[in-house]
XYZ file of C-alpha atoms in Angstrom:
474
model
C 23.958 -16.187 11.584
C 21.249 -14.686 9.418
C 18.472 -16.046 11.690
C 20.258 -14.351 14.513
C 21.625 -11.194 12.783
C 17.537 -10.558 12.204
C 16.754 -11.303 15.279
C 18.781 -8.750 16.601
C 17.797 -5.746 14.187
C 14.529 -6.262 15.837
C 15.191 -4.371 18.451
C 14.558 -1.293 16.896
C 10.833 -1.378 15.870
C 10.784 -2.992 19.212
C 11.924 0.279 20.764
C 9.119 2.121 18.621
C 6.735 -0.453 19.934
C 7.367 0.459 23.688
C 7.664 4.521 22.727
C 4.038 4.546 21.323
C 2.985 2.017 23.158
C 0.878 0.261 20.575
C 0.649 -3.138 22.069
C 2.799 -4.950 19.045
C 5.830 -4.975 21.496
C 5.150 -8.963 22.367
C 5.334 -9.667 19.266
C 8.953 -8.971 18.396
C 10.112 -10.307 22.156
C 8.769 -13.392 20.470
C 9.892 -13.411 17.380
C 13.597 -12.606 18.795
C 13.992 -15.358 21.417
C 13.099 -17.648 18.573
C 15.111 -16.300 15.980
C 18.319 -15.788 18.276
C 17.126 -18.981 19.593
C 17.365 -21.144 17.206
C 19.990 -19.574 14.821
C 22.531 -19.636 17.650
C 22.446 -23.210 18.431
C 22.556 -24.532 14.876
C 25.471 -22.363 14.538
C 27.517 -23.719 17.106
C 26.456 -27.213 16.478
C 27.303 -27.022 12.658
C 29.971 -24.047 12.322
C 33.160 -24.913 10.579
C 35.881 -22.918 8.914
C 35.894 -23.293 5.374
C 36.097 -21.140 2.556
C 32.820 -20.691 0.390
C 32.496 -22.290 -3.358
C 30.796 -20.202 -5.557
C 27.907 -23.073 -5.762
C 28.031 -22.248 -1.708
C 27.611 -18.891 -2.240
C 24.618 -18.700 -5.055
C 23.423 -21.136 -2.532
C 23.107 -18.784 0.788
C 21.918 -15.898 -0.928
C 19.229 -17.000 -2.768
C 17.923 -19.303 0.437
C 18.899 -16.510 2.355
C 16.787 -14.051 0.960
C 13.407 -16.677 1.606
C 15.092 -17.630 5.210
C 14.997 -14.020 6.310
C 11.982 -13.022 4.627
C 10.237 -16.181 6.291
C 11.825 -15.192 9.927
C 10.446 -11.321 9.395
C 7.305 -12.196 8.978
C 6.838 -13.825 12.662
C 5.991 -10.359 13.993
C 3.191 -10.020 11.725
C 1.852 -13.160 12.106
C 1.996 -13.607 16.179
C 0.377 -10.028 16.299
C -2.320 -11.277 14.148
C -2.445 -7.845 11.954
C -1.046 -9.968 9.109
C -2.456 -13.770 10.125
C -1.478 -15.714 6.754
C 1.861 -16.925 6.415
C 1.348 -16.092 2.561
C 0.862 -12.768 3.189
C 3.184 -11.729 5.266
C 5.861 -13.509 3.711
C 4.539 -12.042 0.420
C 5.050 -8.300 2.248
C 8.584 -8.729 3.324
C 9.831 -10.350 0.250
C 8.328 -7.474 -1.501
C 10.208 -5.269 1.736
C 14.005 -6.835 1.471
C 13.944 -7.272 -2.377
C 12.448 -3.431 -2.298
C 9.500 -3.987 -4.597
C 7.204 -2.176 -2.502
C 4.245 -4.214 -3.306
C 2.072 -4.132 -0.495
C -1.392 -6.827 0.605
C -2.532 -3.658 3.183
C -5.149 -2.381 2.464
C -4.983 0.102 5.650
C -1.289 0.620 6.143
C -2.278 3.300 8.689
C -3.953 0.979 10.790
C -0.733 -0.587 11.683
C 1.455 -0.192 15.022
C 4.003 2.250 14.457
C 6.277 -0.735 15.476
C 5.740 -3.062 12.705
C 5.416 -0.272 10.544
C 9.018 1.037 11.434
C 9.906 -3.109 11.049
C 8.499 -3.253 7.547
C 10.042 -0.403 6.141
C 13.305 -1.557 8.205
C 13.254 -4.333 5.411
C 14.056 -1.853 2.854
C 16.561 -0.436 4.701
C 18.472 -3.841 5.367
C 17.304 -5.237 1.584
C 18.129 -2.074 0.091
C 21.982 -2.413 0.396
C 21.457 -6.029 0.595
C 21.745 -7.971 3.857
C 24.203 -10.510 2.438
C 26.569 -7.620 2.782
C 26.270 -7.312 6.415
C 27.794 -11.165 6.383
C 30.808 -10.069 4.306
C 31.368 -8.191 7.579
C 30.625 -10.880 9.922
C 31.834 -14.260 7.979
C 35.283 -13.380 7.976
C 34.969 -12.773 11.898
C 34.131 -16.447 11.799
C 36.738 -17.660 9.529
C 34.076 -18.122 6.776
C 35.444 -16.005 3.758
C 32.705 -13.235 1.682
C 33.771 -13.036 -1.089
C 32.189 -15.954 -2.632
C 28.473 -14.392 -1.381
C 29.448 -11.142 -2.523
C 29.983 -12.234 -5.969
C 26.938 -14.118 -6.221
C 24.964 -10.773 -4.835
C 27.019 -8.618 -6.913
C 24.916 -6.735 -9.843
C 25.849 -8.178 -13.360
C 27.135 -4.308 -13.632
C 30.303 -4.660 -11.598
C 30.907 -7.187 -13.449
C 30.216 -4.784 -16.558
C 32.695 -2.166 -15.401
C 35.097 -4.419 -13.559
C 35.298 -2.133 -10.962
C 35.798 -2.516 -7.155
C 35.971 0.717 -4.674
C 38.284 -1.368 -2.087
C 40.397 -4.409 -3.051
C 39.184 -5.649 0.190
C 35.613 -6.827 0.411
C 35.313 -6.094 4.231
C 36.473 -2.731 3.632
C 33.977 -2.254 0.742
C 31.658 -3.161 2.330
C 31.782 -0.672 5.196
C 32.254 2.306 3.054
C 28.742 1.138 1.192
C 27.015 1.118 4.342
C 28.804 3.637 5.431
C 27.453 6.049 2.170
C 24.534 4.200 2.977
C 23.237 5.375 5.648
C 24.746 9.252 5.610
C 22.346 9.489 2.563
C 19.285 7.852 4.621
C 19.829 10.165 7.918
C 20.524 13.190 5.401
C 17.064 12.713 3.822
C 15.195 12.193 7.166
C 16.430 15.437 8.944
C 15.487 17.485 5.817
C 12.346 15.239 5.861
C 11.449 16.024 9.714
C 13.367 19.923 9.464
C 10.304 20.858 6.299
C 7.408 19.684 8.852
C 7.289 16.015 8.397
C 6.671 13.821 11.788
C 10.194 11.999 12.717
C 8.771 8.894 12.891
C 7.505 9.446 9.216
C 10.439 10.979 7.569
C 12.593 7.627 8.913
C 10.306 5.073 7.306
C 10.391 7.572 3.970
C 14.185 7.843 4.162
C 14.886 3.933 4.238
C 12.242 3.615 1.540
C 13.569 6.697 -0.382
C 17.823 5.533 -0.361
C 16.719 2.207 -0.883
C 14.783 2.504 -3.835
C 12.049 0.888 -2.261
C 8.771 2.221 -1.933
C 6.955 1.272 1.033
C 5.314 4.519 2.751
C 3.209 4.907 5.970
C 0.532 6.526 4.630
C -2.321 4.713 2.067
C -2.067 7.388 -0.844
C 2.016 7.307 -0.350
C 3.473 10.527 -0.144
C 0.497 12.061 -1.542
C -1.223 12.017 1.531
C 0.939 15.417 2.357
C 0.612 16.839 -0.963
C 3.803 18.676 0.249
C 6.198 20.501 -2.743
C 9.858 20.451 -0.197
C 8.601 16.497 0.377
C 8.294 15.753 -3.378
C 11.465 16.870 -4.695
C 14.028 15.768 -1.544
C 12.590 12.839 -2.146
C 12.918 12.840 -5.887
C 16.607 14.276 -5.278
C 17.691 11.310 -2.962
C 15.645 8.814 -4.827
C 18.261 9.882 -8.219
C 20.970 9.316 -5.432
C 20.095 6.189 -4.801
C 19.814 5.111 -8.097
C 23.584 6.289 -8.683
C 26.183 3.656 -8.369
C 27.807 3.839 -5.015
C 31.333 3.628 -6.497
C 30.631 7.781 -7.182
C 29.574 8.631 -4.396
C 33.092 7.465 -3.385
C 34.729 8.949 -5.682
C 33.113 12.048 -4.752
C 33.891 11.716 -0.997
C 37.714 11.211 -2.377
C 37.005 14.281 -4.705
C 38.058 12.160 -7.475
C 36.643 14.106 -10.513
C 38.571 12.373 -13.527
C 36.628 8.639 -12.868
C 33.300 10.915 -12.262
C 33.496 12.508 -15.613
C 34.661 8.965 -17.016
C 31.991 6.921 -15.753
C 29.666 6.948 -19.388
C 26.991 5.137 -17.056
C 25.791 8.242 -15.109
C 25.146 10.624 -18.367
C 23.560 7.664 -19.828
C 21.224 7.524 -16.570
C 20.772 11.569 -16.438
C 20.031 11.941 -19.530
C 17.282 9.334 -19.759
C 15.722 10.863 -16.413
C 15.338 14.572 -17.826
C 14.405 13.388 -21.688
C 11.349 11.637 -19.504
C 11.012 14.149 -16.922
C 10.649 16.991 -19.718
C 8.519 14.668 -21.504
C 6.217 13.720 -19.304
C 5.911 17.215 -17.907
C 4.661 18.540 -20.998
C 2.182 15.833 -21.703
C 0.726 16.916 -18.062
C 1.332 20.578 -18.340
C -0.924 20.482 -22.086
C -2.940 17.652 -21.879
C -4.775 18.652 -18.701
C -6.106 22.220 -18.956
C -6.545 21.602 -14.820
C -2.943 21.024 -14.344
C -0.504 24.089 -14.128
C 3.389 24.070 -15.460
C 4.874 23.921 -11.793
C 2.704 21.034 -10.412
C 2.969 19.025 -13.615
C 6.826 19.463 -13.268
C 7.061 18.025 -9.877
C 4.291 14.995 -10.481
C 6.081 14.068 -13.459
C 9.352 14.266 -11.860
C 8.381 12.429 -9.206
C 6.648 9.553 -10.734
C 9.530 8.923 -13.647
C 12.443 9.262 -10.702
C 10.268 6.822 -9.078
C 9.097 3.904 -11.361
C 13.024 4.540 -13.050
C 14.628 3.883 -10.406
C 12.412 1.382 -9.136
C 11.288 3.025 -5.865
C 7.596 2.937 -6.311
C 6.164 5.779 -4.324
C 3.342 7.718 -5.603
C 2.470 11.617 -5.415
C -0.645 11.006 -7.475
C -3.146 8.556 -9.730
C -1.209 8.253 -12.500
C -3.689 5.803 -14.195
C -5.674 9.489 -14.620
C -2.896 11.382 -16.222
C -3.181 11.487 -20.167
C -2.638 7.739 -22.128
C 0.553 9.246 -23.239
C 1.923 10.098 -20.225
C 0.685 6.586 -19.050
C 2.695 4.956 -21.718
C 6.115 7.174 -20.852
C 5.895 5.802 -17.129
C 5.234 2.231 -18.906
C 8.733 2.392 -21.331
C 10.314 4.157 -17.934
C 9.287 0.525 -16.195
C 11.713 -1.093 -18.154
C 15.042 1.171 -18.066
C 15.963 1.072 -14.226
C 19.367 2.991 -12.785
C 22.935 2.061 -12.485
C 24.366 -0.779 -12.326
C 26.285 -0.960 -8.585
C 23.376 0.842 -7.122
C 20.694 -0.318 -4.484
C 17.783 0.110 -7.526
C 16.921 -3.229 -9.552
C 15.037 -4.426 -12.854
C 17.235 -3.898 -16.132
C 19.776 -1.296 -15.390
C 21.275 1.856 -17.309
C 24.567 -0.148 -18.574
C 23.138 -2.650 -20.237
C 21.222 -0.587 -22.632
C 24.416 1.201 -23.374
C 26.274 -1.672 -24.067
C 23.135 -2.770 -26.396
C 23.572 0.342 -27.904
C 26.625 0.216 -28.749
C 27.124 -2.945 -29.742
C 23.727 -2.789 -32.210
C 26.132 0.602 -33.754
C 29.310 -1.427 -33.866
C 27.522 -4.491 -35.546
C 25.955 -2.045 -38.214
C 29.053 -0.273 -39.139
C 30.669 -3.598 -39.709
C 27.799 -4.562 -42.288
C 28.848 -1.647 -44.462
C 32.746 -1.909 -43.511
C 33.514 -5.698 -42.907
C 36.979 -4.980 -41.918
C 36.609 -1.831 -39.815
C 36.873 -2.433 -35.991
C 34.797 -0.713 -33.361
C 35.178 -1.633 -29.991
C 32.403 -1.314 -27.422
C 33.395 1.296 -24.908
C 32.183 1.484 -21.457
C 33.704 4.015 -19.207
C 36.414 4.633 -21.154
C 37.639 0.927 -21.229
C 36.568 -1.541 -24.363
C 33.749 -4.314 -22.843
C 34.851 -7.435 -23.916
C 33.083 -9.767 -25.555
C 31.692 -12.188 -22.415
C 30.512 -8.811 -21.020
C 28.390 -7.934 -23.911
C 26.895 -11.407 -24.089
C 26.052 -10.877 -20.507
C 24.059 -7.908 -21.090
C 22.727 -9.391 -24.401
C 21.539 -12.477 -22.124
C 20.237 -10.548 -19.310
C 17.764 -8.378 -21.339
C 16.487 -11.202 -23.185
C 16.038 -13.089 -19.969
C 13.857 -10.111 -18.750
C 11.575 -9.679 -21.246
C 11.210 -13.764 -21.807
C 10.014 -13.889 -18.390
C 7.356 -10.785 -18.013
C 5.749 -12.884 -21.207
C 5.935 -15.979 -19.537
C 4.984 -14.686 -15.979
C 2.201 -12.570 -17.514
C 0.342 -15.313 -19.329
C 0.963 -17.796 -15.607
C -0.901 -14.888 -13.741
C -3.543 -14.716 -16.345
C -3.575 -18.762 -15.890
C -3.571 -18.552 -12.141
C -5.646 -15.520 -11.060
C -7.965 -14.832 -14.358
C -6.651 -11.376 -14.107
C -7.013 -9.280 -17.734
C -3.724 -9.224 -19.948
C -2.857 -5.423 -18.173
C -3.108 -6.289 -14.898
C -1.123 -9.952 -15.538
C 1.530 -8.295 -17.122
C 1.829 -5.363 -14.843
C 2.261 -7.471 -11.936
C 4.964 -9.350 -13.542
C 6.682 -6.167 -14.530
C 6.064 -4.497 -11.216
C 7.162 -8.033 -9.036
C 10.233 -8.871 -11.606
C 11.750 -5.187 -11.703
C 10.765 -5.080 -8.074
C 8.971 -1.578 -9.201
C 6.044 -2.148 -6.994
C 2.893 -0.368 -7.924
C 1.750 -1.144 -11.818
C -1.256 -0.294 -13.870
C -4.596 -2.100 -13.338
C -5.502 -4.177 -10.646
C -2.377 -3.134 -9.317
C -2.469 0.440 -10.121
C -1.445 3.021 -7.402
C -4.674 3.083 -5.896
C -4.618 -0.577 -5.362
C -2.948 -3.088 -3.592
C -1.903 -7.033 -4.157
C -4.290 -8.187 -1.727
C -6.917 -9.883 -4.272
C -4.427 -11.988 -5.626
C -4.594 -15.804 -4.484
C -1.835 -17.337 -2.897
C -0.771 -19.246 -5.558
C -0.012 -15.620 -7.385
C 1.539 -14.276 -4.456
C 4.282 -17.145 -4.830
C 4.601 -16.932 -7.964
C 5.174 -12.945 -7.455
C 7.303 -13.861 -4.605
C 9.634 -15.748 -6.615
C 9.827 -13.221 -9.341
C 10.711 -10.640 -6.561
C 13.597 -12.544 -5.606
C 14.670 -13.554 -8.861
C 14.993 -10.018 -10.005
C 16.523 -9.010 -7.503
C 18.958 -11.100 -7.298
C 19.441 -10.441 -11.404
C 18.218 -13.502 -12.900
C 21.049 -15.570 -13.113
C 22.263 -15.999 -9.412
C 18.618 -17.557 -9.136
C 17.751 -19.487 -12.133
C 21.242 -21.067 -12.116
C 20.024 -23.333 -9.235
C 17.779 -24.783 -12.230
C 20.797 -26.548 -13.670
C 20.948 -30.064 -13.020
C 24.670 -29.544 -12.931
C 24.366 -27.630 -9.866
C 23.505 -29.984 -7.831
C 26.230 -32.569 -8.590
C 29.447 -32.810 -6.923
């Protein structure tokens, strides 16, 4: 149902193949007939109603995720503008799991349809495609929720909160958010002066937390104020857990103030955006206040929430500024939102807990609860985000000195690959910097990147659990 569900989403950068007429439209015919073509049949011939196992559902989304990245990158392939399988596999894992990392080193010399099909990735990766079968599955007698647990951020289970008590109905209200936000952002895109075609491929990239752009230099080929900061403003919407944007459809303004989550988030993005601002403003005597406001802005809304899209060289902004956007890597959004790496909510319940286990060293008896949201985080929950941090920063070591091993890159660019691929933040510093691209690494590193996009993505532990020997027995 995947195979075919992509398959049929192909349609649309099909449609922007035969409007401009680019020559790519073949392409897609093909790759449909044998998507639908094969993903039908093996349906029918194996389907079966059965409710999901959790080991079922860790299962499908992880293979999932390579399964549909595999199938996307036919139109590439059979078009020949992307003629390695490692490549373009490489470019829409980096596209669903909305890294952003890109091997083009012309993006402009694309066709506008598999342009409009690579940034489509973000749009369907963004919310998560696996959602889409919490729709679907049920209309086969196959139940969701198992898949939606094992795609569910670590942060729900955090804050133990659900919008719906139905997953179906969830589900369409998140889409449903979704895409408002997306078309929202394009019409102000295309209503300041920016082509249609353009502002779509920026809006899925933008909602998504994604990054990929049509442009080489990202949206700093338009060097554009109105651009920059709609995008920055739906870029920190994106980033916000979609449970309040609910909330604040249902005008429910007592959970909004509650939620401790969000003033953790806002407050990180203006310390950083004030910071960084004044690094630019006096550390460059060529910079003035206004534009240092909006690059700075821009870039730690971007690399914080994960996006990845660029205004400007930051590798030529001051070293301190350079090291803010390098701290920024590692912080990410909410938890419940379409950004990933390490999220908001688990450096608050760090926090905390780090407070609550040094007030207990001077008063042994005294008890202090760990309070998220206005509820006390039980112990599991703060081993959970205890775990998941650890995990992180255990594997940008690990992945850093394989990339070293495996490319004979220099410890900066190694490790800002990793950090870039793992936190699916997309451009890094380097030989990966934003005026670069992945395309120099061999195809052994674009794997190993590849498997570090999904992993993160997924948030560690829906993917590395499939390393247990126990999860393959009965």
């Amino acid at each position: 149902m995947l195979m075919v569900f992509i398959g049929s989403t192909m349609i649309f950068p099909l449609a922007a193949s035969l409007i401009y007429n680019d020559g790519d439209a073949m392409s897609f015919l093909a790759s449909m007939a044998i998507a639908v073509g094969t993903g039908l049949p093996v349906w029918w011939l194996f389907r079966r109603n059965q409710e999901l196992t959790i080991r079922d559902g860790f299962f499908i989304v992880a293979f999932g995720w390579i399964l549909v990245s595999a199938v996307s990158a036919m139109p590439f392939i059979i078009h020949g503008s992307i003629p390695s399988f490692t490549d373009a596999f490489f470019e829409m894992m980096s596209g669903y799991t909305t890294t952003g990392a890109t091997i083009l080193d012309d993006i402009e010399a694309m066709p506008h349809g598999l342009l409009f099909w690579r940034s489509m990735t973000h749009l369907i990766g963004g919310m998560g495609f696996i959602m889409v079968t919490i729709i679907i599955l049920p209309l086969l007698g196959i139940g969701g929720m198992q898949l939606y647990k094992a795609e569910a951020d670590p942060g729900q289970v955090i804050t133990g909160e659900k919008i719906l008590p139905r997953v179906k109905q969830t589900a369409i209200w998140l889409w449903a958010i979704y895409l408002v936000l997306i078309c929202v952002q394009a019409l102000l895109l295309w209503g300041f002066g920016m082509p249609l075609f353009d502002a779509l491929c920026h809006a899925f990239g933008t909602v998504s937390t994604s990054g990929y752009s049509t442009k080489n230099t990202s949206l700093g080929y338009y060097d554009n104020a109105w651009f920059d900061w709609i995008t920055i403003v739906f870029m920190f919407l994106g980033g916000m857990t979609f449970m309040l944007h609910y909330q604040l459809i249902r005008k429910d303004w007592e959970s909004f103030r509650e939620n401790t989550e969000f003033r953790w988030y806002t407050g990180f993005v203006l310390f950083f955006c004030i910071v960084t601002t004044l690094l630019l403003a006096f550390g460059s005597s060529s910079t003035s206040f206004p534009d240092a406001l909006r690059h700075a802005a821009f870039q730690v809304v971007s690399i914080l929430t994960t996006t990845g899209f660029t205004t400007a060289d930051y590798e030529a902004w001051p070293q301190a500024a350079q090291m803010i956007l390098v701290i920024v890597c590692f912080i990410g959004a909410c938890a419940g939102s379409t950004t990933s790496g390490i999220k908001v909510v688990h450096y608050e319940i760090i926090s905390k807990h780090l407070y609550a286990t040094g007030k207990k060293l001077l008063q042994p008896m005294a008890v202090v609860p760990v309070r998220i949201n206005g509820r006390i985080a039980e112990q599991p929950v703060i081993n959970l985000a205890v775990s998941y941090f650890i995990v992180n920063i255990f594997m940008i070591f690990i992945g850093g000195a394989v990339m070293t091993l495996i490319d004979d890159m220099d410890y900066v660019s190694s490790m800002s690959a990793i950090i870039a691929a793992l936190l699916n933040i997309g451009p890094g510093f380097g030989d990966v910097g934003p005026t670069n691209t992945f395309a120099h690494i061999s195809d052994a590193g674009k794997w190993f990147l590849s498997f570090n996009m999904l992993t993160g993505r997924l948030e560690m532990f829906s993917v590395l659990v499939m390393f247990y020997p126990s999860f393959w027995k009965g």
